[in-house]
mmCIF file with all atom_site columns, C-alpha atoms in Angstrom:
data_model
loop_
_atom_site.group_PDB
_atom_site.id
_atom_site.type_symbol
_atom_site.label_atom_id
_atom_site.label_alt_id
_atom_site.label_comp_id
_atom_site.label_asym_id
_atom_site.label_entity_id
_atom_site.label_seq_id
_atom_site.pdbx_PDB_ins_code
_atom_site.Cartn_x
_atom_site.Cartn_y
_atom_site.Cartn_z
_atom_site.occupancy
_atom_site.B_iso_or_equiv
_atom_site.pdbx_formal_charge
_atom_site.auth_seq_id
_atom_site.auth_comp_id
_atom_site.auth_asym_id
_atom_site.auth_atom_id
_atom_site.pdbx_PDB_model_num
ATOM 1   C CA . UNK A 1 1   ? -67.754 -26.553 -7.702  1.00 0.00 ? 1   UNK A CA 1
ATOM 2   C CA . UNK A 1 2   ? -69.770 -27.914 -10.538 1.00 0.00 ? 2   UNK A CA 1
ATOM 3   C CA . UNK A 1 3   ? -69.038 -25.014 -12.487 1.00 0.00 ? 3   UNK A CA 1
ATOM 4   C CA . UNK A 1 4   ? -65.499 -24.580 -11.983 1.00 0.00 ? 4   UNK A CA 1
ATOM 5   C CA . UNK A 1 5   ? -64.902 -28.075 -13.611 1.00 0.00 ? 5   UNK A CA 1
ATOM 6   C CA . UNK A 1 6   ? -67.535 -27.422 -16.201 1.00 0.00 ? 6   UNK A CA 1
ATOM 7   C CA . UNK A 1 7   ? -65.292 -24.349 -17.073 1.00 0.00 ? 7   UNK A CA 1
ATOM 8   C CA . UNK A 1 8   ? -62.222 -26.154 -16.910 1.00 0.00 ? 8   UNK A CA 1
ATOM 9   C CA . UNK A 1 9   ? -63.147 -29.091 -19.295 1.00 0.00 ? 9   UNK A CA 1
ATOM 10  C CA . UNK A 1 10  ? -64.164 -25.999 -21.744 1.00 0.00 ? 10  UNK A CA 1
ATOM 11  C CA . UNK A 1 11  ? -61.112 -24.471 -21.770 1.00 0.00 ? 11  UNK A CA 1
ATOM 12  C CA . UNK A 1 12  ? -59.170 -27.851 -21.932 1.00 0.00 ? 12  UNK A CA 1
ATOM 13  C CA . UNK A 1 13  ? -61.596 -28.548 -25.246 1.00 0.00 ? 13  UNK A CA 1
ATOM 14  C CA . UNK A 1 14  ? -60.867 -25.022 -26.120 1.00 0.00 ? 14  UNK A CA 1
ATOM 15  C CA . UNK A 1 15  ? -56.915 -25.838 -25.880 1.00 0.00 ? 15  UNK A CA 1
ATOM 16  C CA . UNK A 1 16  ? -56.622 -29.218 -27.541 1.00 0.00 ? 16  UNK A CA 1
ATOM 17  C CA . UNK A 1 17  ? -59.075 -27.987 -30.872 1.00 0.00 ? 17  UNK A CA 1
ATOM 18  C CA . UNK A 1 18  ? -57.067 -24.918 -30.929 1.00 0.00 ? 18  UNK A CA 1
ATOM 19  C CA . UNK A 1 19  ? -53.848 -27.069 -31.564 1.00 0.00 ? 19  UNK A CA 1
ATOM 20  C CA . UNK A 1 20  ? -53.755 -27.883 -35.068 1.00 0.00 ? 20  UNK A CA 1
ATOM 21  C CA . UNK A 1 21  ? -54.577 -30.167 -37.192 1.00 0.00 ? 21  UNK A CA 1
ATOM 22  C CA . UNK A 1 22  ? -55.913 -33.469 -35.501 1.00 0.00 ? 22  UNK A CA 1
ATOM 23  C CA . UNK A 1 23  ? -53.638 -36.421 -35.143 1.00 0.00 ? 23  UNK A CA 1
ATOM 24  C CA . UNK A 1 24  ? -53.937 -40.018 -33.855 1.00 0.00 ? 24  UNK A CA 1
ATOM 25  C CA . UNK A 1 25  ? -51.599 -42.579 -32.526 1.00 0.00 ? 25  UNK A CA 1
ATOM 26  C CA . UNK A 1 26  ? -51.094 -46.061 -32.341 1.00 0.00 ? 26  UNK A CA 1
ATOM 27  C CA . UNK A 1 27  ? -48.723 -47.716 -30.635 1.00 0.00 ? 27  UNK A CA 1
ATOM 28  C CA . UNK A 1 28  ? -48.009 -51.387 -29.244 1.00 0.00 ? 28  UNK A CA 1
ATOM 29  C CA . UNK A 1 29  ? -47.442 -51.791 -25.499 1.00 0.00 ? 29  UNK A CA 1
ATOM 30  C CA . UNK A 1 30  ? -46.232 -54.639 -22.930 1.00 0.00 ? 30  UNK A CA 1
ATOM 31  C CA . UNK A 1 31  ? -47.466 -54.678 -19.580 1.00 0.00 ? 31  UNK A CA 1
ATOM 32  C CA . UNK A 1 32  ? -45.828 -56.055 -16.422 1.00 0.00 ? 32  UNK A CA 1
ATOM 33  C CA . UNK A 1 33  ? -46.671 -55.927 -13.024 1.00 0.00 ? 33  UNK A CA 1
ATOM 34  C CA . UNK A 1 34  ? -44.289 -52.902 -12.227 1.00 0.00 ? 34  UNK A CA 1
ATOM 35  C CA . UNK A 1 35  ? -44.452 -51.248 -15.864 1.00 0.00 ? 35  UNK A CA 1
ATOM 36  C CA . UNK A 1 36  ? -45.848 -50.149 -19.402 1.00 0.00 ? 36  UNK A CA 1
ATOM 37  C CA . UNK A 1 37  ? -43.690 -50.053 -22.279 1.00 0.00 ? 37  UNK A CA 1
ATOM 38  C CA . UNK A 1 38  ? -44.121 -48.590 -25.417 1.00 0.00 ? 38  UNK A CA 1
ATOM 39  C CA . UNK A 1 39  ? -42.310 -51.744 -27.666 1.00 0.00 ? 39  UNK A CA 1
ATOM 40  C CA . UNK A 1 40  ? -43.759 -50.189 -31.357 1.00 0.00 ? 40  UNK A CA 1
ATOM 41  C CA . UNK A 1 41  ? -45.101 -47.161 -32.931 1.00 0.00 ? 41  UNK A CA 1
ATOM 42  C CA . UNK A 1 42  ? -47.037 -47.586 -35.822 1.00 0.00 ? 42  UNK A CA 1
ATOM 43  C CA . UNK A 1 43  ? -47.246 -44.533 -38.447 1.00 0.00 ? 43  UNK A CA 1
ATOM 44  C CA . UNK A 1 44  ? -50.156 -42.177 -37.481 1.00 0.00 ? 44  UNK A CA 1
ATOM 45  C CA . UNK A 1 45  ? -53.476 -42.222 -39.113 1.00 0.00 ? 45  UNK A CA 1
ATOM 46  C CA . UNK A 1 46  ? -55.399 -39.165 -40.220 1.00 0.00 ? 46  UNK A CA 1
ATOM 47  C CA . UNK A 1 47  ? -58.704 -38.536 -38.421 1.00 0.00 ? 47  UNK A CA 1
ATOM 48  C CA . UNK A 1 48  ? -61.269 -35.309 -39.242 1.00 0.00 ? 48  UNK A CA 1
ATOM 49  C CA . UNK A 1 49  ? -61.126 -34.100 -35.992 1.00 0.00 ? 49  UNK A CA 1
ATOM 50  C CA . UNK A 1 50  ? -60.483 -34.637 -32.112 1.00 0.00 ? 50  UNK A CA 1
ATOM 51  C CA . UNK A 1 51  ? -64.028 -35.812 -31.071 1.00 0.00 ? 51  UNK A CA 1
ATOM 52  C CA . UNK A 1 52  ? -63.627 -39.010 -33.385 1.00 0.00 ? 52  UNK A CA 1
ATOM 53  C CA . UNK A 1 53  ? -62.343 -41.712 -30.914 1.00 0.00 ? 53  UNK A CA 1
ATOM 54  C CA . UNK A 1 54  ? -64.302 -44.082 -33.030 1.00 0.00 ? 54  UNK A CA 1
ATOM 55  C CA . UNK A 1 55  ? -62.798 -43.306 -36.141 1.00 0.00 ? 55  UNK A CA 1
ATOM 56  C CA . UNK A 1 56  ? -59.063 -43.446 -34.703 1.00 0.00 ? 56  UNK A CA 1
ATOM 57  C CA . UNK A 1 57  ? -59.640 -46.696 -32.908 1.00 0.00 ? 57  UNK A CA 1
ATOM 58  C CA . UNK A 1 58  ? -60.553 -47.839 -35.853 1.00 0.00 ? 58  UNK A CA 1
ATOM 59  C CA . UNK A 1 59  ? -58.071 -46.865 -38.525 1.00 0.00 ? 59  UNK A CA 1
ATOM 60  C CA . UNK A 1 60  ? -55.382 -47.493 -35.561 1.00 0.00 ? 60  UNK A CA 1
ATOM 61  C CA . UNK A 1 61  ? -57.256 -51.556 -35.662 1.00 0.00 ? 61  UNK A CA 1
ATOM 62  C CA . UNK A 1 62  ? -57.009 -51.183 -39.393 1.00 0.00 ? 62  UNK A CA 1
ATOM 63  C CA . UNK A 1 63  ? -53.420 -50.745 -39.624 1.00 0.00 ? 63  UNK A CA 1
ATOM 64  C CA . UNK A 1 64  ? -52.646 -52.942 -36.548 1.00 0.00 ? 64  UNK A CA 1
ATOM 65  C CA . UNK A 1 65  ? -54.248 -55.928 -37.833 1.00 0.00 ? 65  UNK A CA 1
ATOM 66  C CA . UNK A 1 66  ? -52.619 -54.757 -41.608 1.00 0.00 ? 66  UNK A CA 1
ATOM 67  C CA . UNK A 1 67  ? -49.068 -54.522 -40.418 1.00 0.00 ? 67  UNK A CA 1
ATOM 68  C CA . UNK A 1 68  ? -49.233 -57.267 -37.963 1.00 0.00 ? 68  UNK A CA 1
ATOM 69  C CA . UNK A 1 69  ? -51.071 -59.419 -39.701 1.00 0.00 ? 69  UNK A CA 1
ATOM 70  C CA . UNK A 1 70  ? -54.281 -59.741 -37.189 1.00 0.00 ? 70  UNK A CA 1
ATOM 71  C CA . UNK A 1 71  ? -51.366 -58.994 -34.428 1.00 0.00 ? 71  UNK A CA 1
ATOM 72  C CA . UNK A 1 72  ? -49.394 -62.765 -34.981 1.00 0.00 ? 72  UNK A CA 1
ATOM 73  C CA . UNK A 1 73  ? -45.571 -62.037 -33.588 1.00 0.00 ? 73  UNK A CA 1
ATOM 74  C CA . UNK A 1 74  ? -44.720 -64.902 -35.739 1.00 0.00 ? 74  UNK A CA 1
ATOM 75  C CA . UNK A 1 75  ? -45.831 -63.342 -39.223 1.00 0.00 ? 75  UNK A CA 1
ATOM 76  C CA . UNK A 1 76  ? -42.957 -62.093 -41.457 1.00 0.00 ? 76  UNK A CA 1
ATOM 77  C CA . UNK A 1 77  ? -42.956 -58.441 -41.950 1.00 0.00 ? 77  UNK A CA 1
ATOM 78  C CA . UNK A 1 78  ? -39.537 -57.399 -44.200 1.00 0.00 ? 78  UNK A CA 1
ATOM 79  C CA . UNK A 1 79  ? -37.916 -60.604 -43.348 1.00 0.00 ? 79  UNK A CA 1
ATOM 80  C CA . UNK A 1 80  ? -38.166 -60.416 -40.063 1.00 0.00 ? 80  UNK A CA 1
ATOM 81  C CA . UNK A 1 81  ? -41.028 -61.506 -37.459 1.00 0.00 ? 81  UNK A CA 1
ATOM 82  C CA . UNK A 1 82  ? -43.326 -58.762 -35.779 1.00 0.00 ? 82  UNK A CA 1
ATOM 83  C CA . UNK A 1 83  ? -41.762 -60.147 -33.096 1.00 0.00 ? 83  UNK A CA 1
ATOM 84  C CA . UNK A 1 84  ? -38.155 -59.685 -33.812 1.00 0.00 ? 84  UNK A CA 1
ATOM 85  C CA . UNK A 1 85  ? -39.186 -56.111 -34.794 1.00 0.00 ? 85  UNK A CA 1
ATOM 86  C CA . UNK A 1 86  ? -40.350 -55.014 -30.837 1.00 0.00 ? 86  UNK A CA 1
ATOM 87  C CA . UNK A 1 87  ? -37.523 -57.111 -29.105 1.00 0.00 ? 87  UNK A CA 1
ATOM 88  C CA . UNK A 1 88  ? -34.930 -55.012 -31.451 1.00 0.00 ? 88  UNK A CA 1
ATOM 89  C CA . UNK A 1 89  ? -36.711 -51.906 -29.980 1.00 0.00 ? 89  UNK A CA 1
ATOM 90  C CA . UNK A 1 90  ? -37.183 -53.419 -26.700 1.00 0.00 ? 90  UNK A CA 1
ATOM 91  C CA . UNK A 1 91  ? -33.270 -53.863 -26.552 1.00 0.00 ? 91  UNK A CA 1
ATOM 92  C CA . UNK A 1 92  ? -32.432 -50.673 -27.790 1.00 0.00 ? 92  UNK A CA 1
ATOM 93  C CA . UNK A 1 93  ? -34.053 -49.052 -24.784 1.00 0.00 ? 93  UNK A CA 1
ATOM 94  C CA . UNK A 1 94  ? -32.419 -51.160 -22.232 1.00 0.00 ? 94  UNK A CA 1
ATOM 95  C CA . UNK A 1 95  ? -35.157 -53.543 -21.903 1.00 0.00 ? 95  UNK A CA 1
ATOM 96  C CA . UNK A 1 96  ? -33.430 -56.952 -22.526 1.00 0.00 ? 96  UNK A CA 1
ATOM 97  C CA . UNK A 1 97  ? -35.670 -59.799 -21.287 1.00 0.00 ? 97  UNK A CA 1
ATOM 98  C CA . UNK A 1 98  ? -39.326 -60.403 -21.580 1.00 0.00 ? 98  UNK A CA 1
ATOM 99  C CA . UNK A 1 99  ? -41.004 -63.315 -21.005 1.00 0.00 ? 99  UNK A CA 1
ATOM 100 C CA . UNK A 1 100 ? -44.634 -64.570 -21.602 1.00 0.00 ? 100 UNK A CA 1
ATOM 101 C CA . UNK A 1 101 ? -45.907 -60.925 -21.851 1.00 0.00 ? 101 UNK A CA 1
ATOM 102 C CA . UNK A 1 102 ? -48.815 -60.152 -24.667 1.00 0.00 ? 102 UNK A CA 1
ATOM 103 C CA . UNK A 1 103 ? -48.505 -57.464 -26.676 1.00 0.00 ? 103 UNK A CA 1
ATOM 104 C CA . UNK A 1 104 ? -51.690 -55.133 -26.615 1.00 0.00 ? 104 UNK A CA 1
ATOM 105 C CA . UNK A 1 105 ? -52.764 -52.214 -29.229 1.00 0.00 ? 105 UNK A CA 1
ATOM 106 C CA . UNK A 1 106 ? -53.598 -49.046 -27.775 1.00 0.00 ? 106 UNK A CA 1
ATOM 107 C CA . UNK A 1 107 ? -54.021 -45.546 -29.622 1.00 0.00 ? 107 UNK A CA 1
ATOM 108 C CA . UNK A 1 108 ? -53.735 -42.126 -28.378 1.00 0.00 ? 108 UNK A CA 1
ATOM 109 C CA . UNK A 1 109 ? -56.020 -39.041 -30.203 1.00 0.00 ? 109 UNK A CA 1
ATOM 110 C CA . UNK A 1 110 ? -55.094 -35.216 -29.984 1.00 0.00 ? 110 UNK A CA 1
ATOM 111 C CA . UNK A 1 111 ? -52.593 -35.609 -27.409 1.00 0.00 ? 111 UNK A CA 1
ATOM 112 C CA . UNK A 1 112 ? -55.465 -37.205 -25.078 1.00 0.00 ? 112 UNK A CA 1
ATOM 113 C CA . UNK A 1 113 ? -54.985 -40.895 -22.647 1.00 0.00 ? 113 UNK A CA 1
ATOM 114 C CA . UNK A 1 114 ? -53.547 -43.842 -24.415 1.00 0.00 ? 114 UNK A CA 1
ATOM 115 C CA . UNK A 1 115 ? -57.004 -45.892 -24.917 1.00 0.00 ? 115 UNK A CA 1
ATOM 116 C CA . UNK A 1 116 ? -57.187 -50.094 -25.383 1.00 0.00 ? 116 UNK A CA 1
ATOM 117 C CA . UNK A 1 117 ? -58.705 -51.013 -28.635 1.00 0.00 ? 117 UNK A CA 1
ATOM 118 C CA . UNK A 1 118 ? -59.672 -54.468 -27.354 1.00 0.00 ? 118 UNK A CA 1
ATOM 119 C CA . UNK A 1 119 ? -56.805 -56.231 -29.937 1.00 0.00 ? 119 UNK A CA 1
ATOM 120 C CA . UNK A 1 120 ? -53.980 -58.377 -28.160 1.00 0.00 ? 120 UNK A CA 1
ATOM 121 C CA . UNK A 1 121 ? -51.268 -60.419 -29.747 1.00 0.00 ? 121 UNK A CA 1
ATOM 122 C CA . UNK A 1 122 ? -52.096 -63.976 -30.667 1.00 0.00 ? 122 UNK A CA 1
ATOM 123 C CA . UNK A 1 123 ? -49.174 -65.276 -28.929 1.00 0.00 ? 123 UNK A CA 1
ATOM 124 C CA . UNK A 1 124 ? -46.925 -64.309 -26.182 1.00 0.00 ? 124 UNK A CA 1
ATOM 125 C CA . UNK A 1 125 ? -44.003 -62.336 -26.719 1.00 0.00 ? 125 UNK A CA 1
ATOM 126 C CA . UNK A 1 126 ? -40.492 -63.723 -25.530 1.00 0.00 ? 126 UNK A CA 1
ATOM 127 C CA . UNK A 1 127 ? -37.353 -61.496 -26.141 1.00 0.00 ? 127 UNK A CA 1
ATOM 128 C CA . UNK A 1 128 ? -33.957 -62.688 -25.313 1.00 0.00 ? 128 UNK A CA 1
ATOM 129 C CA . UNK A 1 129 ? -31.455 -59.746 -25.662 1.00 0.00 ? 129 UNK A CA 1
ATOM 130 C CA . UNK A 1 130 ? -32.708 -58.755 -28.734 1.00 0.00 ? 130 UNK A CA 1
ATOM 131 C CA . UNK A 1 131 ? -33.808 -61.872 -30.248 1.00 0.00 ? 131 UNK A CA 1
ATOM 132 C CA . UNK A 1 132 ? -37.866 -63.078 -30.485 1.00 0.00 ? 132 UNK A CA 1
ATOM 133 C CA . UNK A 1 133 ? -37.693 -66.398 -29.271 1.00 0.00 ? 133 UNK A CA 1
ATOM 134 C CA . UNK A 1 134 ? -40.528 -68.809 -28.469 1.00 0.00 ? 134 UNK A CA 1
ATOM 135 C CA . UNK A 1 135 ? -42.308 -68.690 -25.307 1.00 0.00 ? 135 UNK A CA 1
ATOM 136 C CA . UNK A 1 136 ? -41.741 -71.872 -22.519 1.00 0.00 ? 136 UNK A CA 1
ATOM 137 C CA . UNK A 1 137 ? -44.133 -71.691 -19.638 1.00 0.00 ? 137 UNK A CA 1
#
């Protein structure tokens, strides 16, 4: 048995390097009790190859904390809050209300799990059909 998932994790290795080029994600997600949602995709990052978890989590922290500024929803990004920016996507998939949800940053390398890099927003994130509002317990 030992050997039949020894072989299978070698071909699955075999598969994924024999893809291309590597590639990492990172993407911000909402949790609920009864979902995950994707709210923003950040660009990808380049990586060297598709054993580097280390080096994606960390250019995906990099750019996080860069285009979020150290992940506030109230920080101004193109005249507009980080904030506004994943309840405009939020409602544009049908997902009109959130309320007192943190946003966490996750990235995703070579087409493997999404994985937590340990960075959550500094405030909760309240959308109201589209519009970031401020959170009331």
């Amino acid at each position: 048995m030992k050997a039949i998932i020894l072989a299978l994790v070698v071909i699955g290795a075999a598969y994924i390097s024999a893809q291309g080029e590597p590639w990492c994600r990172c993407a911000l997600f909402v949790s609920s009790s009864h979902a995950e949602w994707m709210v923003y995709e950040l660009p990808e990052v380049p990586i060297t190859d598709c054993e580097s978890h280390n080096q994606c989590k960390n250019r995906c922290t990099n750019e996080f904390n860069e285009m979020t500024n150290e992940m506030d929803l109230w920080s101004t990004f193109d005249n507009s809050t980080v904030g506004q920016y994943i309840c405009e996507n939020l409602y544009s998939n049908f997902i009109f209300f959130i309320h007192n949800s943190y946003v966490h940053a996750y990235y995703e390398m070579c087409g493997g799990p999404w994985e937590y890099t340990g960075l959550d927003s500094q405030q909760m994130l309240c959308c109201d059909r589209g519009q970031h509002k401020h959170c009331i317990s």
